[in-house]
Amino acid sequence: HNSWGSTNKYLFVGNLIGQSVRYGKHYPERLSYDDFVAAMHETAAKYPQLRLQAEGPCSDGRQLWTLSLGDESKPTMYFGAAVHGWEWENAFGLLRLAEVLCENPMIEGMRMADLHVKIMPIQNPAGYDAFTRQNARGVDLNRNFDIAWEELPVPQDVVVPWDYNYKGACAASEAETQVIQGIIDRYRPVCVIDYHTADYIMLLPHKGDDGLIESIRNNIKARLKDRYVTQAPYNRAYQQVNMERVSDRTRAPYLIGYAAEKGTPASFLIE
């Protein structure tokens, strides 16, 4: 079920030898969006502390859903995936993360008593089901946020829906964008992580707390060190991977850019 440009991040052999995957879960099939939402309902029913919330309709009319854990008065962390619908694998990782945080609220140094975590595993339902980058209206949602939208160059003289980086008719024109921006506006998260699947790099917005983000990246690197051997993106050679690369800061109409503009000190994208 690999999407174009993604890789198998966890190898069974590695897990047999060194327990490299400590909290993983095997999902036997790629669920449709409606079936995935049903799995979210089942997960929320299993853990009383987990709240399933309808956040509003997306571009095809179906609801966007989040799983929330912890006291909303505490600092918020927002995790999202599949804003590009064909980069869908991390949605299952975030569903599993919700389970893990419920089962062990002190896991890996976390203190859920001091945090509010909000997870939207699938931020682009129509794209997820259709296996496309864009939403149901042909818009690349991660070029549609209300930050530097006018500044983003277009790839050709005439742009139309379904172009690779089509950014929409105006900033935040899309229902999904508006819902996600609303969550950021309401909760003012201290950390926003947008998960993608095409590479191994941390992408940064135009501003944020450099020291905090670097400490997070160093923590990731320490935890990944010597644990994973995977195939490089686009069917290249197998390699040992880590979060070695980090982008320059970029002002662009990305989800992480909107969060940074609204004051999130640690907003970044993980490919």
PDB file of C-alpha atoms in Angstrom:
ATOM      1  CA  HIS A   1       0.000   0.000   0.000  1.00  0.00           C
ATOM      2  CA  ASN A   2       2.945   2.411  -0.378  1.00  0.00           C
ATOM      3  CA  SER A   3       2.108   5.802  -1.863  1.00  0.00           C
ATOM      4  CA  TRP A   4       4.340   7.305  -4.527  1.00  0.00           C
ATOM      5  CA  GLY A   5       7.474   8.672  -2.937  1.00  0.00           C
ATOM      6  CA  SER A   6       7.007   6.934   0.393  1.00  0.00           C
ATOM      7  CA  THR A   7       9.025   4.115   1.882  1.00  0.00           C
ATOM      8  CA  ASN A   8       8.664   1.277   4.327  1.00  0.00           C
ATOM      9  CA  LYS A   9       9.987   2.932   7.445  1.00  0.00           C
ATOM     10  CA  TYR A  10      10.054  -0.198   9.601  1.00  0.00           C
ATOM     11  CA  LEU A  11      11.571  -3.540   8.626  1.00  0.00           C
ATOM     12  CA  PHE A  12      10.395  -6.744  10.293  1.00  0.00           C
ATOM     13  CA  VAL A  13      13.934  -8.140  10.357  1.00  0.00           C
ATOM     14  CA  GLY A  14      15.208  -5.115  12.245  1.00  0.00           C
ATOM     15  CA  ASN A  15      12.456  -5.494  14.753  1.00  0.00           C
ATOM     16  CA  LEU A  16      13.238  -9.170  15.288  1.00  0.00           C
ATOM     17  CA  ILE A  17      16.917  -8.412  15.909  1.00  0.00           C
ATOM     18  CA  GLY A  18      16.801  -5.205  17.893  1.00  0.00           C
ATOM     19  CA  GLN A  19      13.225  -4.316  18.782  1.00  0.00           C
ATOM     20  CA  SER A  20      13.585  -1.148  16.712  1.00  0.00           C
ATOM     21  CA  VAL A  21       9.802  -0.698  16.545  1.00  0.00           C
ATOM     22  CA  ARG A  22       8.731  -0.415  20.148  1.00  0.00           C
ATOM     23  CA  TYR A  23       5.171   0.839  19.897  1.00  0.00           C
ATOM     24  CA  GLY A  24       4.095  -0.122  16.408  1.00  0.00           C
ATOM     25  CA  LYS A  25       0.902  -1.853  15.365  1.00  0.00           C
ATOM     26  CA  HIS A  26       0.157  -3.881  12.267  1.00  0.00           C
ATOM     27  CA  TYR A  27      -2.800  -2.660  10.225  1.00  0.00           C
ATOM     28  CA  PRO A  28      -3.667  -5.399   7.708  1.00  0.00           C
ATOM     29  CA  GLU A  29      -5.242  -3.108   5.126  1.00  0.00           C
ATOM     30  CA  ARG A  30      -5.492   0.480   3.986  1.00  0.00           C
ATOM     31  CA  LEU A  31      -8.851   1.660   5.276  1.00  0.00           C
ATOM     32  CA  SER A  32     -11.183   3.975   3.413  1.00  0.00           C
ATOM     33  CA  TYR A  33     -11.715   7.323   5.106  1.00  0.00           C
ATOM     34  CA  ASP A  34     -15.129   6.267   6.410  1.00  0.00           C
ATOM     35  CA  ASP A  35     -13.656   3.041   7.800  1.00  0.00           C
ATOM     36  CA  PHE A  36     -10.777   4.997   9.316  1.00  0.00           C
ATOM     37  CA  VAL A  37     -13.261   7.271  11.089  1.00  0.00           C
ATOM     38  CA  ALA A  38     -15.029   4.144  12.359  1.00  0.00           C
ATOM     39  CA  ALA A  39     -11.669   2.986  13.751  1.00  0.00           C
ATOM     40  CA  MET A  40     -11.304   6.375  15.460  1.00  0.00           C
ATOM     41  CA  HIS A  41     -14.735   5.881  17.043  1.00  0.00           C
ATOM     42  CA  GLU A  42     -13.727   2.424  18.233  1.00  0.00           C
ATOM     43  CA  THR A  43     -10.490   3.751  19.694  1.00  0.00           C
ATOM     44  CA  ALA A  44     -12.266   6.563  21.528  1.00  0.00           C
ATOM     45  CA  ALA A  45     -14.806   4.082  22.914  1.00  0.00           C
ATOM     46  CA  LYS A  46     -11.967   1.905  24.210  1.00  0.00           C
ATOM     47  CA  TYR A  47     -10.232   4.708  26.137  1.00  0.00           C
ATOM     48  CA  PRO A  48     -12.487   6.928  28.284  1.00  0.00           C
ATOM     49  CA  GLN A  49      -9.871   9.694  28.443  1.00  0.00           C
ATOM     50  CA  LEU A  50      -9.815  10.018  24.648  1.00  0.00           C
ATOM     51  CA  ARG A  51     -12.274  12.459  23.083  1.00  0.00           C
ATOM     52  CA  LEU A  52     -13.438  12.146  19.475  1.00  0.00           C
ATOM     53  CA  GLN A  53     -14.533  15.498  18.062  1.00  0.00           C
ATOM     54  CA  ALA A  54     -16.136  16.517  14.770  1.00  0.00           C
ATOM     55  CA  GLU A  55     -14.327  19.654  13.637  1.00  0.00           C
ATOM     56  CA  GLY A  56     -16.360  20.621  10.573  1.00  0.00           C
ATOM     57  CA  PRO A  57     -16.966  19.560   6.987  1.00  0.00           C
ATOM     58  CA  CYS A  58     -14.236  19.137   4.403  1.00  0.00           C
ATOM     59  CA  SER A  59     -14.368  19.892   0.677  1.00  0.00           C
ATOM     60  CA  ASP A  60     -16.471  16.815  -0.123  1.00  0.00           C
ATOM     61  CA  GLY A  61     -18.931  17.447   2.716  1.00  0.00           C
ATOM     62  CA  ARG A  62     -17.726  14.800   5.143  1.00  0.00           C
ATOM     63  CA  GLN A  63     -16.605  15.642   8.652  1.00  0.00           C
ATOM     64  CA  LEU A  64     -13.016  16.172   9.702  1.00  0.00           C
ATOM     65  CA  TRP A  65     -12.333  14.401  13.013  1.00  0.00           C
ATOM     66  CA  THR A  66      -9.783  14.786  15.785  1.00  0.00           C
ATOM     67  CA  LEU A  67      -8.785  12.741  18.794  1.00  0.00           C
ATOM     68  CA  SER A  68      -7.978  14.785  21.893  1.00  0.00           C
ATOM     69  CA  LEU A  69      -6.317  13.816  25.125  1.00  0.00           C
ATOM     70  CA  GLY A  70      -5.620  15.850  28.249  1.00  0.00           C
ATOM     71  CA  ASP A  71      -6.795  19.076  29.829  1.00  0.00           C
ATOM     72  CA  GLU A  72      -7.583  21.788  27.264  1.00  0.00           C
ATOM     73  CA  SER A  73      -6.300  24.430  29.698  1.00  0.00           C
ATOM     74  CA  LYS A  74      -2.807  22.919  29.438  1.00  0.00           C
ATOM     75  CA  PRO A  75      -0.324  23.655  26.621  1.00  0.00           C
ATOM     76  CA  THR A  76      -1.565  22.142  23.359  1.00  0.00           C
ATOM     77  CA  MET A  77       0.356  19.985  20.908  1.00  0.00           C
ATOM     78  CA  TYR A  78      -1.262  19.493  17.482  1.00  0.00           C
ATOM     79  CA  PHE A  79      -0.305  16.544  15.280  1.00  0.00           C
ATOM     80  CA  GLY A  80      -1.688  16.170  11.751  1.00  0.00           C
ATOM     81  CA  ALA A  81      -1.115  13.914   8.745  1.00  0.00           C
ATOM     82  CA  ALA A  82      -2.312  13.309   5.171  1.00  0.00           C
ATOM     83  CA  VAL A  83      -2.784  16.969   4.275  1.00  0.00           C
ATOM     84  CA  HIS A  84      -1.572  15.624   0.936  1.00  0.00           C
ATOM     85  CA  GLY A  85      -3.968  12.751   0.496  1.00  0.00           C
ATOM     86  CA  TRP A  86      -1.547  10.394  -1.202  1.00  0.00           C
ATOM     87  CA  GLU A  87       0.859  10.687   1.764  1.00  0.00           C
ATOM     88  CA  TRP A  88      -1.402   8.630   3.968  1.00  0.00           C
ATOM     89  CA  GLU A  89       0.723   6.160   5.950  1.00  0.00           C
ATOM     90  CA  ASN A  90       1.363   8.491   8.878  1.00  0.00           C
ATOM     91  CA  ALA A  91      -2.376   8.640   9.563  1.00  0.00           C
ATOM     92  CA  PHE A  92      -2.156   5.121  10.947  1.00  0.00           C
ATOM     93  CA  GLY A  93       0.865   6.093  13.022  1.00  0.00           C
ATOM     94  CA  LEU A  94      -1.081   8.940  14.613  1.00  0.00           C
ATOM     95  CA  LEU A  95      -4.040   6.669  15.371  1.00  0.00           C
ATOM     96  CA  ARG A  96      -1.619   4.340  17.102  1.00  0.00           C
ATOM     97  CA  LEU A  97      -0.036   7.293  18.932  1.00  0.00           C
ATOM     98  CA  ALA A  98      -3.412   8.116  20.484  1.00  0.00           C
ATOM     99  CA  GLU A  99      -3.624   4.565  21.801  1.00  0.00           C
ATOM    100  CA  VAL A 100      -0.075   4.613  23.142  1.00  0.00           C
ATOM    101  CA  LEU A 101      -0.589   7.911  24.987  1.00  0.00           C
ATOM    102  CA  CYS A 102      -3.729   6.526  26.600  1.00  0.00           C
ATOM    103  CA  GLU A 103      -2.035   3.278  27.608  1.00  0.00           C
ATOM    104  CA  ASN A 104       1.031   4.970  29.065  1.00  0.00           C
ATOM    105  CA  PRO A 105       0.638   8.722  29.732  1.00  0.00           C
ATOM    106  CA  MET A 106       4.239   8.900  31.020  1.00  0.00           C
ATOM    107  CA  ILE A 107       5.765   7.201  27.997  1.00  0.00           C
ATOM    108  CA  GLU A 108       9.230   8.295  26.831  1.00  0.00           C
ATOM    109  CA  GLY A 109       9.291  11.162  29.316  1.00  0.00           C
ATOM    110  CA  MET A 110       5.869  12.544  28.340  1.00  0.00           C
ATOM    111  CA  ARG A 111       3.640  13.892  31.087  1.00  0.00           C
ATOM    112  CA  MET A 112       0.110  13.880  29.734  1.00  0.00           C
ATOM    113  CA  ALA A 113      -1.119  15.443  32.979  1.00  0.00           C
ATOM    114  CA  ASP A 114       0.683  18.610  31.865  1.00  0.00           C
ATOM    115  CA  LEU A 115      -0.386  18.586  28.203  1.00  0.00           C
ATOM    116  CA  HIS A 116      -3.316  18.747  25.831  1.00  0.00           C
ATOM    117  CA  VAL A 117      -2.742  16.709  22.651  1.00  0.00           C
ATOM    118  CA  LYS A 118      -4.966  17.105  19.597  1.00  0.00           C
ATOM    119  CA  ILE A 119      -4.550  14.722  16.658  1.00  0.00           C
ATOM    120  CA  MET A 120      -6.086  14.934  13.176  1.00  0.00           C
ATOM    121  CA  PRO A 121      -4.829  11.770  11.451  1.00  0.00           C
ATOM    122  CA  ILE A 122      -6.373  12.630   8.077  1.00  0.00           C
ATOM    123  CA  GLN A 123      -6.486  16.324   7.187  1.00  0.00           C
ATOM    124  CA  ASN A 124      -7.575  15.745   3.576  1.00  0.00           C
ATOM    125  CA  PRO A 125     -10.282  13.036   3.445  1.00  0.00           C
ATOM    126  CA  ALA A 126     -11.114  13.419  -0.238  1.00  0.00           C
ATOM    127  CA  GLY A 127      -7.470  13.275  -1.279  1.00  0.00           C
ATOM    128  CA  TYR A 128      -6.884  10.323   1.009  1.00  0.00           C
ATOM    129  CA  ASP A 129      -9.701   8.308  -0.577  1.00  0.00           C
ATOM    130  CA  ALA A 130      -8.857   9.357  -4.138  1.00  0.00           C
ATOM    131  CA  PHE A 131      -5.108   8.926  -3.578  1.00  0.00           C
ATOM    132  CA  THR A 132      -4.391  12.471  -4.752  1.00  0.00           C
ATOM    133  CA  ARG A 133      -2.285  15.327  -3.438  1.00  0.00           C
ATOM    134  CA  GLN A 134      -5.199  17.772  -3.681  1.00  0.00           C
ATOM    135  CA  ASN A 135      -8.585  17.993  -1.984  1.00  0.00           C
ATOM    136  CA  ALA A 136     -11.948  17.462  -3.717  1.00  0.00           C
ATOM    137  CA  ARG A 137     -11.680  20.895  -5.391  1.00  0.00           C
ATOM    138  CA  GLY A 138      -8.216  20.297  -6.815  1.00  0.00           C
ATOM    139  CA  VAL A 139      -6.402  22.483  -4.273  1.00  0.00           C
ATOM    140  CA  ASP A 140      -3.078  21.652  -2.639  1.00  0.00           C
ATOM    141  CA  LEU A 141      -4.079  22.376   0.956  1.00  0.00           C
ATOM    142  CA  ASN A 142      -0.482  22.873   2.051  1.00  0.00           C
ATOM    143  CA  ARG A 143      -0.242  25.851  -0.291  1.00  0.00           C
ATOM    144  CA  ASN A 144      -3.550  27.376   0.838  1.00  0.00           C
ATOM    145  CA  PHE A 145      -2.901  28.666   4.353  1.00  0.00           C
ATOM    146  CA  ASP A 146      -3.291  32.342   5.179  1.00  0.00           C
ATOM    147  CA  ILE A 147       0.385  33.215   5.395  1.00  0.00           C
ATOM    148  CA  ALA A 148       2.412  34.523   2.444  1.00  0.00           C
ATOM    149  CA  TRP A 149      -0.206  33.135   0.061  1.00  0.00           C
ATOM    150  CA  GLU A 150       0.180  35.992  -2.419  1.00  0.00           C
ATOM    151  CA  GLU A 151       3.963  35.583  -2.397  1.00  0.00           C
ATOM    152  CA  LEU A 152       3.950  31.937  -3.495  1.00  0.00           C
ATOM    153  CA  PRO A 153       4.977  31.771  -7.166  1.00  0.00           C
ATOM    154  CA  VAL A 154       2.791  29.893  -9.601  1.00  0.00           C
ATOM    155  CA  PRO A 155       4.379  27.271 -11.877  1.00  0.00           C
ATOM    156  CA  GLN A 156       2.898  28.588 -15.137  1.00  0.00           C
ATOM    157  CA  ASP A 157       1.002  31.555 -16.596  1.00  0.00           C
ATOM    158  CA  VAL A 158      -2.431  29.938 -16.318  1.00  0.00           C
ATOM    159  CA  VAL A 159      -3.109  27.939 -13.169  1.00  0.00           C
ATOM    160  CA  VAL A 160      -6.101  25.679 -12.725  1.00  0.00           C
ATOM    161  CA  PRO A 161      -7.336  23.212 -10.112  1.00  0.00           C
ATOM    162  CA  TRP A 162      -5.404  19.951 -10.003  1.00  0.00           C
ATOM    163  CA  ASP A 163      -2.118  21.587 -10.964  1.00  0.00           C
ATOM    164  CA  TYR A 164       0.605  20.126  -8.745  1.00  0.00           C
ATOM    165  CA  ASN A 165       0.948  23.155  -6.438  1.00  0.00           C
ATOM    166  CA  TYR A 166      -2.407  24.809  -7.139  1.00  0.00           C
ATOM    167  CA  LYS A 167      -2.873  27.099  -4.144  1.00  0.00           C
ATOM    168  CA  GLY A 168      -6.572  27.885  -4.511  1.00  0.00           C
ATOM    169  CA  ALA A 169      -8.513  30.984  -5.510  1.00  0.00           C
ATOM    170  CA  CYS A 170      -7.469  32.865  -2.380  1.00  0.00           C
ATOM    171  CA  ALA A 171      -5.814  32.273   0.961  1.00  0.00           C
ATOM    172  CA  ALA A 172      -7.741  29.824   3.160  1.00  0.00           C
ATOM    173  CA  SER A 173     -10.303  29.265   0.415  1.00  0.00           C
ATOM    174  CA  GLU A 174     -10.682  25.609   1.398  1.00  0.00           C
ATOM    175  CA  ALA A 175     -12.853  24.110   4.110  1.00  0.00           C
ATOM    176  CA  GLU A 176     -10.029  21.920   5.428  1.00  0.00           C
ATOM    177  CA  THR A 177      -7.679  24.892   5.685  1.00  0.00           C
ATOM    178  CA  GLN A 178     -10.294  26.881   7.581  1.00  0.00           C
ATOM    179  CA  VAL A 179     -10.883  24.048  10.062  1.00  0.00           C
ATOM    180  CA  ILE A 180      -7.183  23.577  10.781  1.00  0.00           C
ATOM    181  CA  GLN A 181      -6.588  27.306  11.082  1.00  0.00           C
ATOM    182  CA  GLY A 182      -9.531  27.457  13.490  1.00  0.00           C
ATOM    183  CA  ILE A 183      -7.956  24.803  15.701  1.00  0.00           C
ATOM    184  CA  ILE A 184      -4.671  26.722  15.769  1.00  0.00           C
ATOM    185  CA  ASP A 185      -6.481  30.002  16.496  1.00  0.00           C
ATOM    186  CA  ARG A 186      -8.455  28.483  19.381  1.00  0.00           C
ATOM    187  CA  TYR A 187      -5.726  26.518  21.104  1.00  0.00           C
ATOM    188  CA  ARG A 188      -2.562  28.446  20.182  1.00  0.00           C
ATOM    189  CA  PRO A 189      -0.460  25.266  20.326  1.00  0.00           C
ATOM    190  CA  VAL A 190       3.105  25.281  21.620  1.00  0.00           C
ATOM    191  CA  CYS A 191       3.997  22.562  19.131  1.00  0.00           C
ATOM    192  CA  VAL A 192       2.617  21.712  15.688  1.00  0.00           C
ATOM    193  CA  ILE A 193       3.938  18.735  13.727  1.00  0.00           C
ATOM    194  CA  ASP A 194       2.668  18.097  10.200  1.00  0.00           C
ATOM    195  CA  TYR A 195       3.609  14.574   9.052  1.00  0.00           C
ATOM    196  CA  HIS A 196       4.378  13.756   5.428  1.00  0.00           C
ATOM    197  CA  THR A 197       6.000  10.694   3.815  1.00  0.00           C
ATOM    198  CA  ALA A 198       8.316  11.554   0.930  1.00  0.00           C
ATOM    199  CA  ASP A 199      11.749  11.936   2.550  1.00  0.00           C
ATOM    200  CA  TYR A 200      13.751  12.153   5.806  1.00  0.00           C
ATOM    201  CA  ILE A 201      14.022  15.834   6.586  1.00  0.00           C
ATOM    202  CA  MET A 202      12.645  18.417   9.018  1.00  0.00           C
ATOM    203  CA  LEU A 203      11.146  21.424   7.221  1.00  0.00           C
ATOM    204  CA  LEU A 204      10.943  24.737   9.073  1.00  0.00           C
ATOM    205  CA  PRO A 205       8.639  27.746   8.704  1.00  0.00           C
ATOM    206  CA  HIS A 206       9.783  31.352   8.627  1.00  0.00           C
ATOM    207  CA  LYS A 207      10.095  31.765  12.385  1.00  0.00           C
ATOM    208  CA  GLY A 208      10.054  29.970  15.721  1.00  0.00           C
ATOM    209  CA  ASP A 209      12.220  29.102  18.697  1.00  0.00           C
ATOM    210  CA  ASP A 210      15.464  27.897  17.100  1.00  0.00           C
ATOM    211  CA  GLY A 211      16.872  26.480  20.330  1.00  0.00           C
ATOM    212  CA  LEU A 212      13.705  24.534  21.111  1.00  0.00           C
ATOM    213  CA  ILE A 213      13.389  23.092  17.613  1.00  0.00           C
ATOM    214  CA  GLU A 214      17.051  22.076  17.538  1.00  0.00           C
ATOM    215  CA  SER A 215      16.679  20.334  20.900  1.00  0.00           C
ATOM    216  CA  ILE A 216      13.664  18.440  19.517  1.00  0.00           C
ATOM    217  CA  ARG A 217      15.614  17.429  16.423  1.00  0.00           C
ATOM    218  CA  ASN A 218      18.555  16.264  18.540  1.00  0.00           C
ATOM    219  CA  ASN A 219      16.151  14.228  20.654  1.00  0.00           C
ATOM    220  CA  ILE A 220      14.701  12.634  17.509  1.00  0.00           C
ATOM    221  CA  LYS A 221      18.187  11.864  16.216  1.00  0.00           C
ATOM    222  CA  ALA A 222      19.203  10.234  19.510  1.00  0.00           C
ATOM    223  CA  ARG A 223      16.102   8.037  19.489  1.00  0.00           C
ATOM    224  CA  LEU A 224      16.484   7.021  15.829  1.00  0.00           C
ATOM    225  CA  LYS A 225      20.230   6.375  15.968  1.00  0.00           C
ATOM    226  CA  ASP A 226      21.141   2.872  14.754  1.00  0.00           C
ATOM    227  CA  ARG A 227      17.517   1.723  14.800  1.00  0.00           C
ATOM    228  CA  TYR A 228      16.183   1.807  11.246  1.00  0.00           C
ATOM    229  CA  VAL A 229      17.379   0.608   7.866  1.00  0.00           C
ATOM    230  CA  THR A 230      15.004   1.678   5.122  1.00  0.00           C
ATOM    231  CA  GLN A 231      14.856   2.257   1.427  1.00  0.00           C
ATOM    232  CA  ALA A 232      15.595   5.811   0.379  1.00  0.00           C
ATOM    233  CA  PRO A 233      12.708   7.698  -1.254  1.00  0.00           C
ATOM    234  CA  TYR A 234      11.818   7.038  -4.886  1.00  0.00           C
ATOM    235  CA  ASN A 235      13.159   3.474  -4.867  1.00  0.00           C
ATOM    236  CA  ARG A 236      16.765   4.412  -4.188  1.00  0.00           C
ATOM    237  CA  ALA A 237      19.237   2.353  -2.145  1.00  0.00           C
ATOM    238  CA  TYR A 238      18.586   1.018   1.336  1.00  0.00           C
ATOM    239  CA  GLN A 239      20.243   3.046   4.060  1.00  0.00           C
ATOM    240  CA  GLN A 240      20.336   3.740   7.743  1.00  0.00           C
ATOM    241  CA  VAL A 241      18.218   6.831   8.300  1.00  0.00           C
ATOM    242  CA  ASN A 242      17.923   9.621  10.792  1.00  0.00           C
ATOM    243  CA  MET A 243      16.705  13.209  10.954  1.00  0.00           C
ATOM    244  CA  GLU A 244      20.053  14.601   9.818  1.00  0.00           C
ATOM    245  CA  ARG A 245      18.733  17.133   7.342  1.00  0.00           C
ATOM    246  CA  VAL A 246      16.856  20.293   8.201  1.00  0.00           C
ATOM    247  CA  SER A 247      15.623  22.944   5.783  1.00  0.00           C
ATOM    248  CA  ASP A 248      16.278  26.652   5.821  1.00  0.00           C
ATOM    249  CA  ARG A 249      13.468  28.736   7.231  1.00  0.00           C
ATOM    250  CA  THR A 250      10.833  29.443   4.568  1.00  0.00           C
ATOM    251  CA  ARG A 251       7.935  31.899   4.542  1.00  0.00           C
ATOM    252  CA  ALA A 252       5.182  30.112   2.621  1.00  0.00           C
ATOM    253  CA  PRO A 253       1.446  29.274   2.883  1.00  0.00           C
ATOM    254  CA  TYR A 254       2.051  25.992   4.663  1.00  0.00           C
ATOM    255  CA  LEU A 255       0.234  24.675   7.732  1.00  0.00           C
ATOM    256  CA  ILE A 256       3.416  25.045   9.778  1.00  0.00           C
ATOM    257  CA  GLY A 257       3.839  28.596   8.494  1.00  0.00           C
ATOM    258  CA  TYR A 258       0.377  29.579   9.682  1.00  0.00           C
ATOM    259  CA  ALA A 259       1.044  28.083  13.116  1.00  0.00           C
ATOM    260  CA  ALA A 260       4.390  29.868  13.375  1.00  0.00           C
ATOM    261  CA  GLU A 261       2.789  33.165  12.371  1.00  0.00           C
ATOM    262  CA  LYS A 262       0.230  32.692  15.147  1.00  0.00           C
ATOM    263  CA  GLY A 263       2.977  32.201  17.714  1.00  0.00           C
ATOM    264  CA  THR A 264       3.707  28.456  17.858  1.00  0.00           C
ATOM    265  CA  PRO A 265       7.358  28.255  18.983  1.00  0.00           C
ATOM    266  CA  ALA A 266       7.921  24.703  17.688  1.00  0.00           C
ATOM    267  CA  SER A 267       6.152  24.287  14.346  1.00  0.00           C
ATOM    268  CA  PHE A 268       7.706  21.955  11.783  1.00  0.00           C
ATOM    269  CA  LEU A 269       7.010  19.404   9.080  1.00  0.00           C
ATOM    270  CA  ILE A 270       8.536  15.929   9.069  1.00  0.00           C
ATOM    271  CA  GLU A 271       8.931  14.223   5.725  1.00  0.00           C
TER     272      GLU A 271
END
